[in-house]
CSV table of C-alpha atoms and ligand atoms in Angstrom, one decimal:
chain,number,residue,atom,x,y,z
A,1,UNK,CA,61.7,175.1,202.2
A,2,UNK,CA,62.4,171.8,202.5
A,3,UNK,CA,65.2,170.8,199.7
A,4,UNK,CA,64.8,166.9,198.8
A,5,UNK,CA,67.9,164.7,199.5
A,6,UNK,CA,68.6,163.9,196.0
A,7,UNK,CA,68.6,167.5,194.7
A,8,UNK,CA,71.0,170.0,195.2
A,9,UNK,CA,70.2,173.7,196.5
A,10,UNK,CA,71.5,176.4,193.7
A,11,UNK,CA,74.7,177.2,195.5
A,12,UNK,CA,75.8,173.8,196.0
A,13,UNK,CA,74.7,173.2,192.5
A,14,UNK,CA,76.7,176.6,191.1
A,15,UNK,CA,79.8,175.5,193.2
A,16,UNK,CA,79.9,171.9,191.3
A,17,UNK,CA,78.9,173.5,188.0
A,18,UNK,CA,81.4,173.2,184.9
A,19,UNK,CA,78.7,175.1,182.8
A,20,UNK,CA,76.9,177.7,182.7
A,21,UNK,CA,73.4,178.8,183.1
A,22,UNK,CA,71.5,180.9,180.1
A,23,UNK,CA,68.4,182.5,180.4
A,24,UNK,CA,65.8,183.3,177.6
A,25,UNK,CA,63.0,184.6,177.6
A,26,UNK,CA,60.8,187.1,175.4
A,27,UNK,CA,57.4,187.3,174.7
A,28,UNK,CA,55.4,184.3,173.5
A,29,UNK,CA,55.7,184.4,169.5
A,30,UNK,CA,58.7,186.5,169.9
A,31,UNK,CA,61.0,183.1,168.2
A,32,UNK,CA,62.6,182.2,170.9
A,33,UNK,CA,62.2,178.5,170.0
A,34,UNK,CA,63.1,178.9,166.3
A,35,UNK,CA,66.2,180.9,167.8
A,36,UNK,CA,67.1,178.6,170.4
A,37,UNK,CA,66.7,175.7,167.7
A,38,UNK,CA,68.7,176.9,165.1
A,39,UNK,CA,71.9,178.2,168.0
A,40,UNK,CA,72.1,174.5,169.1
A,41,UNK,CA,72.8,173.8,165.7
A,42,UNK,CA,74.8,176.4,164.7
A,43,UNK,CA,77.2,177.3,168.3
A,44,UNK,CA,80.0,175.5,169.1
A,45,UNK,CA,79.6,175.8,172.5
A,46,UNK,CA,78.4,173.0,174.5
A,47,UNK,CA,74.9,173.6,175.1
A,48,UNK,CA,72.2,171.9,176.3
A,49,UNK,CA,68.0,172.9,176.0
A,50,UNK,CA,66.7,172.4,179.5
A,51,UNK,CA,63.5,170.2,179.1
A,52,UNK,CA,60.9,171.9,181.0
A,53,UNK,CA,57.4,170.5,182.8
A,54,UNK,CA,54.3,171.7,181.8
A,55,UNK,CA,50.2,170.9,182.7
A,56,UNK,CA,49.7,172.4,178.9
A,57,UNK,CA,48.2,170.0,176.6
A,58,UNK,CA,51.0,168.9,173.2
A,59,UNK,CA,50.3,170.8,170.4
A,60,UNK,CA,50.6,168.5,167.2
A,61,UNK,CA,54.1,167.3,166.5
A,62,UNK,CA,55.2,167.9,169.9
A,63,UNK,CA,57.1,165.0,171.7
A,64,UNK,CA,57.0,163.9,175.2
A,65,UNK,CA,60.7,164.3,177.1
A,66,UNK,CA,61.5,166.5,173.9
A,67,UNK,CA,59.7,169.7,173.9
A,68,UNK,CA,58.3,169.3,177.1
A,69,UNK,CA,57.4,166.6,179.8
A,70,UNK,CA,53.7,166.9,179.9
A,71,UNK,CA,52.6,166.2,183.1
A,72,UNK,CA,49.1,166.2,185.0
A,73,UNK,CA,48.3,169.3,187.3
A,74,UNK,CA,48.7,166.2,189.8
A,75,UNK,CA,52.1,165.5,189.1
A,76,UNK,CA,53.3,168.6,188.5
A,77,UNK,CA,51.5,169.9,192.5
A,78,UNK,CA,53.3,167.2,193.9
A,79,UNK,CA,56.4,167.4,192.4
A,80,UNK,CA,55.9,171.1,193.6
A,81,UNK,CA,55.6,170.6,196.7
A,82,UNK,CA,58.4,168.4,197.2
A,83,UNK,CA,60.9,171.3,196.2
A,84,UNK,CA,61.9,169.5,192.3
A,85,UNK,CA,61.6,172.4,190.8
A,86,UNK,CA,64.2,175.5,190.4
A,87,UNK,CA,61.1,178.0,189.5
A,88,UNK,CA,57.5,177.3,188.2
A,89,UNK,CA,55.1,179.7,187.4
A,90,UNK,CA,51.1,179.5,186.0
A,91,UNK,CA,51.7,181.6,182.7
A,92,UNK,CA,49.2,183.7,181.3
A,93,UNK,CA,47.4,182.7,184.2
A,94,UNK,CA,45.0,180.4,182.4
A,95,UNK,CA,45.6,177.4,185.1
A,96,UNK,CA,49.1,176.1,182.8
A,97,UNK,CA,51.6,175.7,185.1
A,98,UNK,CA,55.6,175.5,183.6
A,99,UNK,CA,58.7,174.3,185.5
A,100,UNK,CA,62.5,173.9,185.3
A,101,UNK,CA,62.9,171.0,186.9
A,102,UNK,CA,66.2,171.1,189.4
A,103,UNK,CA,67.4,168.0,188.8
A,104,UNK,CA,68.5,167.5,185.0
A,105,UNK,CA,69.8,171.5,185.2
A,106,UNK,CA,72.6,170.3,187.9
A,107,UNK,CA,73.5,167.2,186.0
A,108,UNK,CA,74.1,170.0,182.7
A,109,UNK,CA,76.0,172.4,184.7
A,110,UNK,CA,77.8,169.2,186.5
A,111,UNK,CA,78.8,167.6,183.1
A,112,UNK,CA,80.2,171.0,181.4
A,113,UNK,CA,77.0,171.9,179.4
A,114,UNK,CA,76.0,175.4,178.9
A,115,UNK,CA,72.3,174.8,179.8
A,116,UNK,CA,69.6,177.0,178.3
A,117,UNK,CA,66.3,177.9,180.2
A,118,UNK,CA,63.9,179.1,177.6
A,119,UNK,CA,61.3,180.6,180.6
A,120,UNK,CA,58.6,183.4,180.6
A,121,UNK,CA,60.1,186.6,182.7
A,122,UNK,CA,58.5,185.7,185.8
A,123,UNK,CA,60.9,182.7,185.9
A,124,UNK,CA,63.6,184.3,184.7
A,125,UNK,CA,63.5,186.9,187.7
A,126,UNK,CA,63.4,183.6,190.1
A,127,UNK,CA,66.1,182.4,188.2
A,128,UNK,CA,68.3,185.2,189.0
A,129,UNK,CA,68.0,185.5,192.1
A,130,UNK,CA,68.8,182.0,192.9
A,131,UNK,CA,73.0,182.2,193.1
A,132,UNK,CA,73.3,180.5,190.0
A,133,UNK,CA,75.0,183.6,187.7
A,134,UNK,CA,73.2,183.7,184.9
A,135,UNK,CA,74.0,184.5,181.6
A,136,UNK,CA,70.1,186.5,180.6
A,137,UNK,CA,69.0,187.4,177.3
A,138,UNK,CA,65.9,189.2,176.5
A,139,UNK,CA,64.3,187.7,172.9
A,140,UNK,CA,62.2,190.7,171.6
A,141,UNK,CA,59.9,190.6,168.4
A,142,UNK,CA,61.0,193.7,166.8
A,143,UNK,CA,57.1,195.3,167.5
A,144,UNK,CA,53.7,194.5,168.8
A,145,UNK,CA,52.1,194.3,165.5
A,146,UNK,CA,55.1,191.7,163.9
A,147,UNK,CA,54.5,189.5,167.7
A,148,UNK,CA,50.5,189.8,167.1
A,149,UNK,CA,51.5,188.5,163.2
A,150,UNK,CA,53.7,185.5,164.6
A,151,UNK,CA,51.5,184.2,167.0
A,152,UNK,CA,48.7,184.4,164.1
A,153,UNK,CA,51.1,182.8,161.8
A,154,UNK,CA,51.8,179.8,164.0
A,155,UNK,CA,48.6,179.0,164.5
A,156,UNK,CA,48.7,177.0,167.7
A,157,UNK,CA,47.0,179.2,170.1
A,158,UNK,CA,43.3,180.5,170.2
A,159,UNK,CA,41.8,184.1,169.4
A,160,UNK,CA,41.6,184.5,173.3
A,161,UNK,CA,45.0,182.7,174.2
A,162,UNK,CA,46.4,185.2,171.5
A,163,UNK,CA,44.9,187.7,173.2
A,164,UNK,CA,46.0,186.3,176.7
A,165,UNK,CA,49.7,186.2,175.2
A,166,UNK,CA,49.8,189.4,174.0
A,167,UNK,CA,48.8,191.4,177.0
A,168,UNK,CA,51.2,189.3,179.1
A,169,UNK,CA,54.0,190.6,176.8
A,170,UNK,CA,53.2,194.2,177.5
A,171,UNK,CA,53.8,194.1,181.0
A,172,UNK,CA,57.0,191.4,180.5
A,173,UNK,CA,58.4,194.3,178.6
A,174,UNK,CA,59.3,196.1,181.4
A,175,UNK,CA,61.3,193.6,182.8
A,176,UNK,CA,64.0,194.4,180.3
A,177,UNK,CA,66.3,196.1,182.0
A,178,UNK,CA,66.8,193.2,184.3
A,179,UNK,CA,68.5,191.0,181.5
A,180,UNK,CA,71.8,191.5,180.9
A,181,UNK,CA,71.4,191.5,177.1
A,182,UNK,CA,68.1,192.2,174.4
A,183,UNK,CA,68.0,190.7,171.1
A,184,UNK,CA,65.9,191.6,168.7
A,185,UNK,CA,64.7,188.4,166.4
A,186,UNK,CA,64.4,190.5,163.3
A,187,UNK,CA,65.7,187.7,160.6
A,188,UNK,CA,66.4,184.4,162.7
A,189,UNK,CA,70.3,183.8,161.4
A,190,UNK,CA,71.2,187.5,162.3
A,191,UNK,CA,69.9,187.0,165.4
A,192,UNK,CA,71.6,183.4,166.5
A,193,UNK,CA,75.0,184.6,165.6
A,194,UNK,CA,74.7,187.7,167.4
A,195,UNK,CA,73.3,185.3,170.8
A,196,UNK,CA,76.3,183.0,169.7
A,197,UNK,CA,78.9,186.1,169.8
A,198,UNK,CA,77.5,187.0,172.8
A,199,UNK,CA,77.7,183.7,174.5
A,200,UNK,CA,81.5,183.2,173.9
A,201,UNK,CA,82.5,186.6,175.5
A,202,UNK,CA,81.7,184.6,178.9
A,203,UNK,CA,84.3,181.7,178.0
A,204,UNK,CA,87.0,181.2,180.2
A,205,UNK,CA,85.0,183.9,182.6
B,1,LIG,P1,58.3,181.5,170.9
B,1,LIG,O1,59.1,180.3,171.2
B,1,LIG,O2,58.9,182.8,171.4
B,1,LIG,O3,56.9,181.5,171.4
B,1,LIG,P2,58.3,180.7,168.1
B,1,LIG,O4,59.7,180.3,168.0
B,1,LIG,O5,57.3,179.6,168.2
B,1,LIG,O6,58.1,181.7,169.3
B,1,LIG,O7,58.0,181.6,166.9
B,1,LIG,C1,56.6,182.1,166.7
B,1,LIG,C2,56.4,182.2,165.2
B,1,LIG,O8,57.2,183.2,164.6
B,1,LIG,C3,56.7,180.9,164.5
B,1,LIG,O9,55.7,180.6,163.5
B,1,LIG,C4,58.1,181.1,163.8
B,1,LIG,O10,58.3,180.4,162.7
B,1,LIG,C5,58.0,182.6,163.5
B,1,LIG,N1,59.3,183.3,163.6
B,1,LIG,C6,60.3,183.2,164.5
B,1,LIG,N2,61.3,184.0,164.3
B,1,LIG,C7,60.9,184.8,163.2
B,1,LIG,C8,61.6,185.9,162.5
B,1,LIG,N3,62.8,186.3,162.8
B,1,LIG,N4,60.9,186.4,161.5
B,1,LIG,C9,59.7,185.9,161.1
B,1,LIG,N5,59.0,184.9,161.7
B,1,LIG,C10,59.7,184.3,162.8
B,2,LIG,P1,54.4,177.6,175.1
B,2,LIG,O1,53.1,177.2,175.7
B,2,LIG,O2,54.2,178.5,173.9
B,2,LIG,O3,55.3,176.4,174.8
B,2,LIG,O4,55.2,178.4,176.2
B,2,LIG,C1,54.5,179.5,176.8
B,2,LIG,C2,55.4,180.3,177.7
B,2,LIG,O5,55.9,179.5,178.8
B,2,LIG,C3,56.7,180.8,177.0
B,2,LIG,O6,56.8,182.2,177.3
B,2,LIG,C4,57.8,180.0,177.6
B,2,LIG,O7,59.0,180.8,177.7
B,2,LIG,C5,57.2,179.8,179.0
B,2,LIG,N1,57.9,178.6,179.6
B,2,LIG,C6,58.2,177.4,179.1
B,2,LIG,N2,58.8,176.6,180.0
B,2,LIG,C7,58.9,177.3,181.1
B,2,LIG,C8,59.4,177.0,182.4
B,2,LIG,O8,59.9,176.0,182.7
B,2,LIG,N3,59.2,178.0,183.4
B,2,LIG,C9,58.6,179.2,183.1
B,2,LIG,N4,58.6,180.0,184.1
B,2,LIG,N5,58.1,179.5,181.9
B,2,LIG,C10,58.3,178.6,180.9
């Protein structure tokens, strides 16, 4: 692959990082969004929500440059191809393409932040073979029927996007036992402090 001048390759960036790298994923619906909201409140740790790219249209309330950079499939193929970002992946493979881009990940690590990557488990598994050490936490629902209840709940998706979610989870179930930790998001508080607790055992290590 050919790496861009600007950015930096994932060992060069781990070798200049002060911070560390966090992985989360979980089934969409799981909560990983309310949990990852609520821990950059409540953690005293440095951390730092990685900003992904998407092609997905905003749903209402949504922000450019804060929940996502929305970009158009033509912007996001080219900055594909010139090597920006660190993984992408089409999710649910309904033509939405999502991407941690490289460049504001090495400037986290680079400036002492403990940057978070909220990605689907496709990602994540890119992520961790990359040389960056990751610290990888597996969000999980509790059950099918209380992830089925969620998505319904947030009402942001359609019947057949639902139903697209839901069978993706099934099969990014079995990458569990590639994280290094699961929570299950049973009551949101319980599970940020146990995330927080887990992410402070890596201090000073
Ligand atoms: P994800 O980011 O994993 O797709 P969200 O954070 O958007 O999931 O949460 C999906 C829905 O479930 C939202 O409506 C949210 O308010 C709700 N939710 C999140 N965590 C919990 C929980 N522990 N108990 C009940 N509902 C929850
Ligand atoms: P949503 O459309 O609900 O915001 O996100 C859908 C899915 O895309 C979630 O499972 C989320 O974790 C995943 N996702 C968000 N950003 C990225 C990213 O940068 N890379 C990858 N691989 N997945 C992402």
């Amino acid at each position: 692959m050919n790496w861009p001048k600007t950015l930096s390759k994932p060992e060069q960036v781990r070798q200049t990082a002060l911070g560390r790298l966090i992985v989360i994923s979980g089934p969409s619906g799981a909560g990983k969004s309310t949990v990852v909201r609520r821990l950059l409140q409540k953690c005293p740790l440095p951390l730092e929500l990685s900003v992904s790219a998407t092609t997905r249209h905003p749903r209402p309330g949504e922000v450019d440059g804060r929940e996502y950079q929305f970009l158009t499939p033509e912007r996001f193929a080219q900055l594909r191809s010139e090597g920006a970002f660190l993984e992408c992946k089409e999710v649910f493979g309904l033509g939405r393409w999502y991407g941690t881009l490289r460049q504001p990940v090495a400037s986290g690590l680079k400036a002492g932040n403990w940057v978070i990557l909220e990605i689907d488990v496709e990602g994540a598994l890119e992520v961790m073979r990359c040389d960056l050490d990751p610290i990888t936490l597996f969000i999980h629902p509790g059950d099918r029927q209380e992830l089925e209840r969620r998505l319904r709940t947030r009402k942001t998706e359609t019947d057949a996007q639902i139903a697209a979610r839901l069978a993706t989870a099934d099969a990014e179930y079995e990458a569990l036992p590639y994280y290094q930790h699961l929570v299950i998001n049973d009551q949101v508080e319980r599970a940020v402090d146990e995330i927080c607790t887990i992410l402070k055992q890596y201090q000073d290590g």
